[in-house]
CSV table of C-alpha atoms and ligand atoms in Angstrom, one decimal:
chain,number,residue,atom,x,y,z
A,1,MET,CA,-0.4,10.2,15.7
A,2,LYS,CA,-2.4,13.4,14.9
A,3,GLU,CA,-0.7,13.6,11.6
A,4,ILE,CA,-1.8,10.1,10.7
A,5,VAL,CA,-5.4,10.7,11.8
A,6,ASP,CA,-5.4,13.9,9.7
A,7,ARG,CA,-4.2,11.9,6.7
A,8,MET,CA,-7.0,9.3,7.3
A,9,ARG,CA,-9.5,12.1,7.6
A,10,ARG,CA,-8.5,13.4,4.2
A,11,GLY,CA,-9.0,9.9,2.8
A,12,GLU,CA,-5.4,9.6,1.9
A,13,GLU,CA,-3.4,6.4,2.0
A,14,THR,CA,-1.3,5.9,5.0
A,15,PHE,CA,1.1,3.5,6.7
A,16,PHE,CA,2.2,3.6,10.4
A,17,ALA,CA,3.9,1.3,12.8
A,18,CYS,CA,1.9,0.4,16.0
A,19,ALA,CA,3.4,0.7,19.4
A,20,LYS,CA,4.6,-2.6,20.8
A,21,LYS,CA,3.9,-3.5,24.5
A,22,ASN,CA,3.5,-6.5,26.7
A,23,LEU,CA,-0.1,-6.4,27.8
A,24,PRO,CA,-1.9,-9.1,29.8
A,25,GLU,CA,-2.9,-12.1,27.7
A,26,ILE,CA,-6.6,-12.5,26.8
A,27,PHE,CA,-6.1,-15.9,25.1
A,28,THR,CA,-3.3,-18.4,25.5
A,29,GLU,CA,-1.7,-21.1,23.3
A,30,LYS,CA,-4.0,-23.6,25.0
A,31,ASP,CA,-7.0,-21.8,23.5
A,32,ILE,CA,-5.6,-22.4,20.1
A,33,ASP,CA,-4.9,-26.0,20.9
A,34,ASP,CA,-8.5,-26.4,22.0
A,35,ALA,CA,-9.8,-24.9,18.7
A,36,TRP,CA,-7.4,-27.0,16.6
A,37,ALA,CA,-8.5,-30.2,18.5
A,38,ARG,CA,-12.1,-29.4,17.8
A,39,LEU,CA,-11.4,-28.9,14.1
A,40,ARG,CA,-9.7,-32.2,14.0
A,41,ARG,CA,-12.7,-33.9,15.7
A,42,PHE,CA,-14.9,-32.4,13.0
A,43,ALA,CA,-12.6,-33.5,10.2
A,44,SER,CA,-14.5,-36.7,9.4
A,45,TYR,CA,-17.8,-34.9,9.4
A,46,VAL,CA,-16.3,-32.2,7.0
A,47,LYS,CA,-15.1,-35.0,4.7
A,48,ALA,CA,-18.5,-36.5,4.6
A,49,ALA,CA,-20.5,-33.3,4.2
A,50,PHE,CA,-18.1,-31.5,2.0
A,51,PRO,CA,-16.3,-34.1,-0.2
A,52,GLU,CA,-14.1,-31.4,-1.8
A,53,THR,CA,-12.1,-31.4,1.5
A,54,GLU,CA,-11.0,-35.0,1.0
A,55,SER,CA,-7.5,-33.9,-0.1
A,56,THR,CA,-6.9,-31.9,3.1
A,57,GLY,CA,-8.3,-34.7,5.3
A,58,GLY,CA,-11.4,-32.7,6.2
A,59,ILE,CA,-9.5,-29.7,7.5
A,60,ILE,CA,-10.6,-26.6,5.7
A,61,ASP,CA,-7.3,-25.1,4.6
A,62,SER,CA,-5.6,-23.5,1.7
A,63,PRO,CA,-2.1,-23.6,0.1
A,64,VAL,CA,0.7,-21.1,0.1
A,65,GLN,CA,2.1,-20.3,-3.3
A,66,PRO,CA,4.8,-18.0,-4.7
A,67,ILE,CA,3.9,-15.2,-7.0
A,68,GLY,CA,7.2,-14.1,-8.5
A,69,GLU,CA,5.8,-12.3,-11.5
A,70,ALA,CA,3.3,-10.4,-9.4
A,71,LYS,CA,6.2,-9.2,-7.3
A,72,ILE,CA,8.0,-7.7,-10.3
A,73,ALA,CA,4.8,-6.0,-11.5
A,74,LEU,CA,4.1,-4.8,-8.0
A,75,GLU,CA,7.6,-3.2,-7.6
A,76,ARG,CA,7.0,-1.4,-10.9
A,77,ALA,CA,3.5,-0.3,-10.1
A,78,GLU,CA,4.3,0.9,-6.6
A,79,ASN,CA,7.7,2.2,-7.5
A,80,ALA,CA,9.1,0.3,-4.6
A,81,VAL,CA,11.9,-2.2,-3.9
A,82,ILE,CA,10.6,-5.3,-2.1
A,83,PRO,CA,13.4,-7.3,-0.5
A,84,GLY,CA,13.0,-11.1,-0.5
A,85,ASN,CA,10.3,-13.3,-2.0
A,86,LEU,CA,6.5,-12.8,-2.3
A,87,TYR,CA,3.9,-15.5,-1.6
A,88,VAL,CA,0.1,-15.7,-1.2
A,89,LYS,CA,-2.0,-17.7,1.2
A,90,ARG,CA,-5.0,-18.9,-0.8
A,91,ASP,CA,-7.8,-18.4,1.7
A,92,ASP,CA,-9.7,-16.9,-1.3
A,93,SER,CA,-10.2,-20.6,-2.3
A,94,LEU,CA,-11.2,-22.1,1.0
A,95,ALA,CA,-13.8,-24.9,0.7
A,96,VAL,CA,-17.5,-24.3,1.5
A,97,CYS,CA,-17.7,-20.5,1.2
A,98,GLY,CA,-14.6,-19.3,-0.8
A,99,SER,CA,-13.4,-16.9,1.8
A,100,LEU,CA,-11.4,-16.7,5.0
A,101,LYS,CA,-14.7,-16.8,6.9
A,102,ALA,CA,-14.6,-20.5,6.4
A,103,ARG,CA,-12.2,-20.5,9.3
A,104,GLY,CA,-13.8,-18.5,12.1
A,105,GLY,CA,-17.5,-18.8,10.9
A,106,ILE,CA,-17.6,-22.6,10.4
A,107,TYR,CA,-15.6,-23.2,13.6
A,108,THR,CA,-18.2,-21.3,15.6
A,109,VAL,CA,-21.0,-23.2,14.1
A,110,PHE,CA,-19.2,-26.5,14.8
A,111,LYS,CA,-18.6,-25.5,18.4
A,112,HIS,CA,-22.2,-24.7,18.9
A,113,ALA,CA,-23.4,-27.9,17.2
A,114,GLU,CA,-21.0,-29.9,19.4
A,115,GLU,CA,-22.3,-28.3,22.6
A,116,ILE,CA,-25.9,-29.1,21.6
A,117,ALA,CA,-25.1,-32.7,20.6
A,118,LEU,CA,-23.1,-33.3,23.8
A,119,LYS,CA,-25.9,-31.8,26.0
A,120,HIS,CA,-28.4,-34.1,24.4
A,121,GLY,CA,-26.2,-37.1,25.1
A,122,MET,CA,-26.1,-37.9,21.4
A,123,LEU,CA,-22.4,-37.4,20.9
A,124,ASN,CA,-19.1,-38.2,22.8
A,125,LEU,CA,-15.9,-36.4,22.2
A,126,THR,CA,-14.3,-39.7,21.0
A,127,ASP,CA,-17.0,-40.5,18.5
A,128,ASP,CA,-16.4,-40.4,14.7
A,129,TYR,CA,-18.1,-37.1,14.0
A,130,ALA,CA,-19.2,-38.3,10.6
A,131,ILE,CA,-22.4,-39.4,12.4
A,132,LEU,CA,-23.3,-35.7,12.5
A,133,HIS,CA,-23.9,-35.9,8.7
A,134,SER,CA,-27.3,-37.7,9.2
A,135,GLU,CA,-31.0,-37.1,9.4
A,136,THR,CA,-31.0,-37.7,13.1
A,137,PHE,CA,-28.7,-34.8,13.8
A,138,ARG,CA,-30.3,-32.6,11.2
A,139,GLU,CA,-33.6,-33.1,12.9
A,140,LEU,CA,-32.0,-32.1,16.3
A,141,PHE,CA,-30.3,-29.0,14.9
A,142,SER,CA,-33.4,-27.9,12.9
A,143,ARG,CA,-35.0,-27.0,16.3
A,144,CYS,CA,-32.1,-24.5,16.9
A,145,ARG,CA,-31.8,-21.1,15.4
A,146,ILE,CA,-28.6,-19.3,14.6
A,147,SER,CA,-28.4,-15.6,13.6
A,148,VAL,CA,-25.6,-13.4,12.3
A,149,GLY,CA,-25.0,-10.0,10.8
A,150,SER,CA,-22.8,-9.8,7.7
A,151,THR,CA,-21.5,-7.8,4.8
A,152,GLY,CA,-21.7,-11.0,2.8
A,153,ASN,CA,-18.9,-13.5,3.5
A,154,LEU,CA,-19.6,-14.2,7.2
A,155,GLY,CA,-23.2,-14.9,6.3
A,156,MET,CA,-22.1,-17.2,3.5
A,157,SER,CA,-19.8,-19.3,5.9
A,158,ILE,CA,-22.4,-19.5,8.7
A,159,GLY,CA,-25.3,-19.9,6.4
A,160,LEU,CA,-23.9,-22.7,4.3
A,161,SER,CA,-22.2,-24.6,7.1
A,162,GLY,CA,-25.1,-24.1,9.5
A,163,LYS,CA,-27.7,-25.2,7.0
A,164,LYS,CA,-25.7,-28.3,6.1
A,165,LEU,CA,-25.9,-29.4,9.7
A,166,GLY,CA,-29.6,-28.6,9.7
A,167,PHE,CA,-29.8,-25.4,11.7
A,168,ASP,CA,-32.4,-22.7,11.1
A,169,VAL,CA,-30.1,-19.8,10.1
A,170,THR,CA,-31.0,-16.1,9.6
A,171,VAL,CA,-28.5,-13.7,8.1
A,172,TYR,CA,-28.8,-9.9,8.5
A,173,MET,CA,-27.2,-8.5,5.4
A,174,SER,CA,-25.9,-4.9,5.4
A,175,GLU,CA,-26.2,-2.7,2.4
A,176,GLU,CA,-22.8,-3.7,0.8
A,177,ALA,CA,-23.9,-7.4,0.5
A,178,LYS,CA,-23.8,-8.5,-3.1
A,179,GLU,CA,-27.0,-9.9,-4.6
A,180,TRP,CA,-25.3,-13.1,-5.7
A,181,LYS,CA,-24.4,-13.9,-2.1
A,182,LYS,CA,-27.9,-13.4,-0.9
A,183,ASN,CA,-29.3,-15.5,-3.7
A,184,ARG,CA,-26.9,-18.3,-3.0
A,185,LEU,CA,-27.9,-18.3,0.6
A,186,ARG,CA,-31.6,-18.3,-0.2
A,187,GLU,CA,-31.1,-21.2,-2.5
A,188,ALA,CA,-29.5,-23.1,0.4
A,189,GLY,CA,-32.6,-22.4,2.6
A,190,VAL,CA,-31.1,-19.6,4.7
A,191,ASN,CA,-33.4,-16.8,5.8
A,192,VAL,CA,-31.9,-13.6,4.4
A,193,HIS,CA,-32.9,-10.4,6.1
A,194,GLU,CA,-32.0,-7.5,3.9
A,195,PHE,CA,-31.1,-4.4,5.8
A,196,GLY,CA,-30.5,-1.0,4.1
A,197,GLY,CA,-28.0,0.2,6.7
A,198,ASP,CA,-24.3,-0.3,7.3
A,199,TYR,CA,-22.6,-3.2,9.0
A,200,THR,CA,-22.6,-1.8,12.5
A,201,SER,CA,-26.3,-1.1,12.4
A,202,ALA,CA,-27.1,-4.5,10.8
A,203,LEU,CA,-25.3,-6.1,13.8
A,204,LYS,CA,-27.3,-4.0,16.2
A,205,LEU,CA,-30.5,-5.2,14.7
A,206,ALA,CA,-29.5,-8.8,14.6
A,207,ARG,CA,-28.3,-8.6,18.2
A,208,SER,CA,-31.5,-7.1,19.5
A,209,ASP,CA,-33.7,-9.5,17.5
A,210,ALA,CA,-31.7,-12.4,19.0
A,211,GLU,CA,-32.2,-11.0,22.5
A,212,THR,CA,-35.9,-11.3,22.3
A,213,ASP,CA,-35.6,-15.0,21.5
A,214,PRO,CA,-33.7,-17.2,24.0
A,215,ASP,CA,-33.5,-20.1,21.5
A,216,THR,CA,-31.4,-18.1,19.0
A,217,TYR,CA,-27.7,-18.3,19.1
A,218,PHE,CA,-26.4,-15.0,17.9
A,219,ILE,CA,-22.9,-15.0,16.5
A,220,ASP,CA,-21.4,-11.6,17.3
A,221,ASP,CA,-18.7,-10.6,14.9
A,222,GLU,CA,-17.7,-7.7,17.1
A,223,ASP,CA,-17.2,-9.8,20.2
A,224,SER,CA,-16.9,-13.5,19.6
A,225,ALA,CA,-14.0,-15.4,21.1
A,226,ASP,CA,-15.0,-18.5,19.1
A,227,LEU,CA,-14.7,-16.7,15.8
A,228,PHE,CA,-11.4,-15.3,16.8
A,229,LEU,CA,-10.0,-18.7,17.9
A,230,GLY,CA,-11.3,-20.4,14.8
A,231,TYR,CA,-9.2,-18.0,12.7
A,232,SER,CA,-6.2,-18.5,15.0
A,233,ALA,CA,-6.0,-22.2,14.3
A,234,ALA,CA,-4.6,-21.3,10.9
A,235,CYS,CA,-1.2,-21.3,12.6
A,236,ARG,CA,-1.3,-25.0,13.1
A,237,THR,CA,-0.7,-25.8,9.5
A,238,LEU,CA,1.1,-22.7,8.1
A,239,PRO,CA,4.6,-23.6,9.5
A,240,PHE,CA,4.5,-26.9,7.5
A,241,GLN,CA,3.3,-25.1,4.4
A,242,LEU,CA,6.1,-22.6,4.7
A,243,ALA,CA,8.7,-25.3,5.2
A,244,GLU,CA,7.4,-27.0,2.0
A,245,GLN,CA,8.0,-23.8,0.1
A,246,GLY,CA,11.5,-23.7,1.5
A,247,ILE,CA,10.7,-20.7,3.6
A,248,THR,CA,12.6,-20.4,6.9
A,249,VAL,CA,11.3,-18.1,9.6
A,250,ASP,CA,13.9,-17.2,12.2
A,251,GLU,CA,16.0,-14.3,13.4
A,252,LYS,CA,17.9,-14.1,10.1
A,253,HIS,CA,14.7,-14.7,8.0
A,254,PRO,CA,11.8,-12.5,9.0
A,255,LEU,CA,8.3,-13.2,7.8
A,256,PHE,CA,6.1,-10.3,6.8
A,257,VAL,CA,2.3,-11.0,6.7
A,258,TYR,CA,-0.2,-8.6,5.1
A,259,LEU,CA,-3.9,-9.2,6.1
A,260,PRO,CA,-7.0,-7.3,5.0
A,261,CYS,CA,-9.0,-6.1,8.0
A,262,GLY,CA,-12.7,-5.5,8.5
A,263,VAL,CA,-13.7,-5.6,12.1
A,264,GLY,CA,-10.4,-7.4,12.8
A,265,GLY,CA,-11.5,-10.8,14.0
A,266,GLY,CA,-10.1,-12.7,11.0
A,267,PRO,CA,-6.7,-11.0,10.7
A,268,GLY,CA,-6.5,-10.6,14.5
A,269,GLY,CA,-7.0,-14.3,15.1
A,270,ILE,CA,-4.5,-15.2,12.4
A,271,THR,CA,-1.9,-12.7,13.7
A,272,PHE,CA,-2.4,-14.0,17.3
A,273,GLY,CA,-1.7,-17.5,16.2
A,274,LEU,CA,1.3,-16.6,14.1
A,275,LYS,CA,2.8,-14.6,16.9
A,276,LYS,CA,2.5,-17.6,19.2
A,277,VAL,CA,4.3,-19.8,16.6
A,278,PHE,CA,6.9,-17.4,15.2
A,279,GLY,CA,7.3,-14.9,18.0
A,280,GLU,CA,9.2,-11.7,17.1
A,281,HIS,CA,10.3,-13.1,13.7
A,282,VAL,CA,6.8,-12.5,12.2
A,283,HIS,CA,5.7,-9.0,11.4
A,284,CYS,CA,2.0,-8.5,10.8
A,285,PHE,CA,0.3,-5.6,9.1
A,286,PHE,CA,-3.4,-4.9,8.6
A,287,GLY,CA,-4.7,-3.2,5.4
A,288,GLU,CA,-8.0,-1.4,5.2
A,289,PRO,CA,-9.9,0.8,2.6
A,290,THR,CA,-9.2,4.5,3.0
A,291,GLN,CA,-13.0,5.1,3.6
A,292,MET,CA,-13.3,2.4,6.4
A,293,PRO,CA,-10.0,2.3,8.4
A,294,CYS,CA,-11.7,1.4,11.6
A,295,MET,CA,-8.8,-0.7,13.1
A,296,ALA,CA,-6.2,1.8,11.9
A,297,LEU,CA,-8.1,4.6,13.6
A,298,ALA,CA,-8.4,2.5,16.8
A,299,MET,CA,-4.7,1.7,16.8
A,300,ALA,CA,-3.8,5.4,16.1
A,301,LEU,CA,-6.0,6.6,18.9
A,302,GLY,CA,-5.3,3.8,21.4
A,303,ARG,CA,-8.9,2.8,22.0
A,304,SER,CA,-11.5,0.5,20.4
A,305,ASP,CA,-14.7,2.7,20.8
A,306,VAL,CA,-14.1,4.6,17.6
A,307,SER,CA,-16.1,5.0,14.4
A,308,VAL,CA,-14.8,6.1,11.0
A,309,TYR,CA,-17.8,8.4,10.9
A,310,ASP,CA,-16.3,10.4,13.7
A,311,ILE,CA,-13.6,11.6,11.3
A,312,GLY,CA,-16.0,12.2,8.4
A,313,LEU,CA,-15.3,8.9,6.6
A,314,GLY,CA,-17.5,5.9,5.9
A,315,GLY,CA,-18.2,6.4,2.3
A,316,GLY,CA,-18.8,3.3,0.2
A,317,THR,CA,-15.9,1.0,-0.8
A,318,VAL,CA,-15.4,-1.7,-3.4
A,319,ALA,CA,-13.8,-3.7,-0.7
A,320,ASP,CA,-17.2,-4.9,0.6
A,321,GLY,CA,-15.7,-7.5,3.0
A,322,LEU,CA,-13.9,-4.7,4.8
A,323,ALA,CA,-16.8,-2.2,5.0
A,324,CYS,CA,-16.9,-2.0,8.8
A,325,SER,CA,-17.1,1.4,10.5
A,326,SER,CA,-16.1,0.2,14.0
A,327,PRO,CA,-13.6,-2.5,15.0
A,328,SER,CA,-14.2,-5.6,17.1
A,329,ARG,CA,-13.4,-4.7,20.7
A,330,LEU,CA,-12.0,-8.1,21.3
A,331,ALA,CA,-9.8,-8.1,18.2
A,332,TYR,CA,-8.5,-4.6,19.2
A,333,ASP,CA,-7.8,-5.7,22.8
A,334,VAL,CA,-5.7,-8.7,21.6
A,335,MET,CA,-4.0,-6.8,18.8
A,336,ALA,CA,-3.1,-3.7,20.9
A,337,GLY,CA,0.6,-4.0,21.7
A,338,MET,CA,1.0,-7.0,19.3
A,339,LEU,CA,0.2,-5.7,15.8
A,340,ASP,CA,3.2,-4.3,13.9
A,341,GLY,CA,1.5,-1.8,11.7
A,342,CYS,CA,-1.6,-0.6,9.7
A,343,PHE,CA,-2.0,0.8,6.2
A,344,THR,CA,-4.8,2.0,4.1
A,345,VAL,CA,-5.6,1.7,0.4
A,346,THR,CA,-7.9,3.7,-1.9
A,347,ASP,CA,-10.6,1.9,-3.9
A,348,LYS,CA,-8.8,2.8,-7.1
A,349,HIS,CA,-5.6,1.3,-5.8
A,350,ALA,CA,-7.4,-1.8,-4.6
A,351,LEU,CA,-8.9,-2.3,-8.0
A,352,GLY,CA,-5.5,-1.8,-9.7
A,353,LEU,CA,-4.0,-4.5,-7.4
A,354,THR,CA,-6.9,-6.9,-8.1
A,355,ALA,CA,-6.2,-6.5,-11.9
A,356,LEU,CA,-2.4,-6.8,-11.3
A,357,LEU,CA,-2.7,-10.0,-9.4
A,358,TYR,CA,-5.1,-11.5,-12.0
A,359,GLU,CA,-2.9,-10.5,-15.0
A,360,THR,CA,0.4,-11.8,-13.5
A,361,SER,CA,-0.8,-14.9,-11.7
A,362,GLY,CA,-4.3,-15.8,-12.9
A,363,ILE,CA,-5.6,-15.5,-9.4
A,364,LYS,CA,-9.1,-13.9,-9.0
A,365,ALA,CA,-9.2,-12.4,-5.5
A,366,GLU,CA,-11.9,-10.0,-4.3
A,367,PRO,CA,-10.8,-6.3,-4.0
A,368,SER,CA,-11.2,-6.9,-0.2
A,369,SER,CA,-8.4,-9.4,-0.5
A,370,CYS,CA,-6.2,-7.3,-2.7
A,371,VAL,CA,-6.2,-4.5,-0.3
A,372,ALA,CA,-3.5,-6.6,1.5
A,373,LEU,CA,-1.2,-6.4,-1.5
A,374,GLY,CA,-1.1,-2.7,-1.1
A,375,GLY,CA,1.0,-3.0,2.1
A,376,VAL,CA,3.9,-4.9,0.4
A,377,GLY,CA,5.4,-1.8,-1.2
A,378,LYS,CA,4.6,0.5,1.7
A,379,ILE,CA,6.4,-0.9,4.7
A,380,PRO,CA,9.8,0.8,5.3
A,381,TYR,CA,11.9,-2.4,5.6
A,382,GLU,CA,14.2,-1.2,8.3
A,383,ILE,CA,13.7,-4.4,10.2
A,384,HIS,CA,16.9,-6.4,10.8
A,385,ASN,CA,17.6,-8.9,8.0
A,386,ALA,CA,14.7,-7.6,5.8
A,387,GLU,CA,16.8,-8.5,2.7
A,388,ASN,CA,16.1,-12.2,3.6
A,389,ALA,CA,12.4,-11.6,4.2
A,390,SER,CA,9.5,-13.6,2.9
A,391,HIS,CA,6.3,-11.7,2.3
A,392,LEU,CA,3.0,-13.5,2.7
A,393,VAL,CA,-0.1,-11.8,1.4
A,394,TRP,CA,-3.2,-13.4,3.0
A,395,LEU,CA,-5.8,-13.5,0.2
A,396,THR,CA,-9.2,-13.8,1.8
A,397,GLY,CA,-12.0,-14.2,-0.7
A,398,GLY,CA,-12.8,-14.8,-4.4
A,399,SER,CA,-13.3,-18.4,-5.6
A,400,LEU,CA,-17.1,-18.3,-5.5
A,401,VAL,CA,-17.5,-14.9,-7.2
A,402,PRO,CA,-19.4,-15.3,-10.5
A,403,ASP,CA,-17.6,-14.2,-13.7
A,404,GLU,CA,-20.1,-11.4,-14.3
A,405,GLU,CA,-19.0,-9.8,-11.0
A,406,TRP,CA,-15.3,-9.8,-12.1
A,407,ARG,CA,-16.2,-8.2,-15.4
A,408,LYS,CA,-18.0,-5.4,-13.5
A,409,ILE,CA,-14.7,-4.5,-11.9
A,410,GLY,CA,-12.8,-4.6,-15.1
A,411,LEU,CA,-11.2,-8.1,-15.1
A,412,SER,CA,-11.4,-9.7,-18.6
A,413,VAL,CA,-12.2,-13.2,-17.3
B,1,LIG,C1,-14.4,-10.6,6.5
B,1,LIG,C2,-13.4,-10.4,5.5
B,1,LIG,C3,-12.1,-9.9,5.9
B,1,LIG,C4,-11.8,-9.4,7.2
B,1,LIG,O1,-12.2,-10.1,8.3
B,1,LIG,P1,-12.7,-9.3,9.7
B,1,LIG,O2,-12.8,-10.3,10.7
B,1,LIG,O3,-14.0,-8.6,9.4
B,1,LIG,O4,-11.6,-8.3,10.0
B,1,LIG,C5,-11.2,-9.8,4.9
B,1,LIG,N1,-11.5,-10.2,3.6
B,1,LIG,C6,-12.6,-10.7,3.2
B,1,LIG,C7,-12.8,-11.1,1.8
B,1,LIG,C8,-13.6,-10.8,4.2
B,1,LIG,O5,-14.8,-11.3,3.8
C-alpha cells in the first residue's frame, strides 16, 4: 500500500482494490427495513409537501437510465475497453434538493420529526402522515432547532426539508459552499452561518455550538447512523429498476457500481444496502478527487483517523461535494472489508467527464458526481464474467445548479 499512498501524496490518479474480510456487522438488514418502513410512512406527507413526488408515490427516488453514447465516448477518452453496458442512477435529479443528500439528509429530519411528534402524543405510527403538513405541526417543530455542517448539498437537503416541516434550521457552510446554495437556503428561511474554514472545521464548530444548547439537534455527518441508513434504503427500489432495464444481477452477470465519496456516508450507505441485496455479485468502487482522497487514504492505511493534510494534500477541488479531508468513522467501519476498491480523479479529468456526459447524453451532473465516471475505465476487469457486466454510475447532484454555474465550468448550456 505504500506505493499507493505515495501516488496519492503526489496528487496522481490511482486505483486500488480493497482487502475483503468478514468483520462483525454494525448494521443489519433489519435496520434497512426500519428505514424503508419509515420512508413509506412519510410518503403521504412527502406527496402533500412536495407535489413533484406524486409520480413516485411520495418516495424520493430517481430512475436508472442507459447511456450508450457516453460509453463509446468514455472508451475513446479513457483509452479503455469497458465490457458490458453502462447506466446512470439519476440521484442528480432527486426531488427537493437535487442531490443524493435527499436520501440521508431528509430521512434524518423525518426520523427526528417523528420522534418529537410521537413524544408529544400528536402522532401514531398508523396515522396518515399527511397531517404533518399543517400549521399545528409547523408550530410544534418551530420550537425545535436543527443544525448541520455542510459543503453545500447536505445543508440544502436538511435546510429545505427541515424548514418545510417548520424547524428552526442552522447550516454551517464550509468555504467550498457555492453562493447560490447559500442564497437558496436564506430565501427558504434557513440560518446560514458562513465559515471560512474547511469542512472538518465547519463540523467542529457546528458540533461545539450545538453542545452548548440542549434543544439543538445536531446532525453529525461524520457519525450519524440515521444518515447512513437513510442512504441504504436506496436498495429497496433499485432491484426493480434494474429489472425494468433488463439488467440481471447474478453470478454470471456482475454489477459494478461507481459512487462519488466525500465523508463516505452516502456511498457507504448505498453500498451497504446493495451488498445486502446482491451479495458478492455487486462490486462497489468509491471515487474521490486527487486532492481530497480521505476514504481512499483510510482504506489504504487501514484506519479511519486520517486526514489528507497528513500527506500534504487538501488543496481546493472543483468537486465541492467531495471536499472532505477526513472520512466518517462510521462509514469507514462499515465499509472496511466490504468495499471493493477506491480510485481518484484529478479536477481536470472530472471537468472533462462532466463535459463528456453532457455532450453525449444531455445530462448536467455536478463535477462531484462525474468523479464517479472516472472509475469506469480504470478498474481491471478480471472479475469472473466481467464481459456480461452492467456498470452503474451513481450520479449525485446537479438538477438545481443554475445555468450560469454550468457556464463557469465550460458547459455550453
Ligand atoms: C455529499 C455528496 C457526495 C458524497 O457523500 P458523502 O456522504 O459525503 O460521502 C457525493 N456527491 C455529491 C454531489 C454530494 O453532495
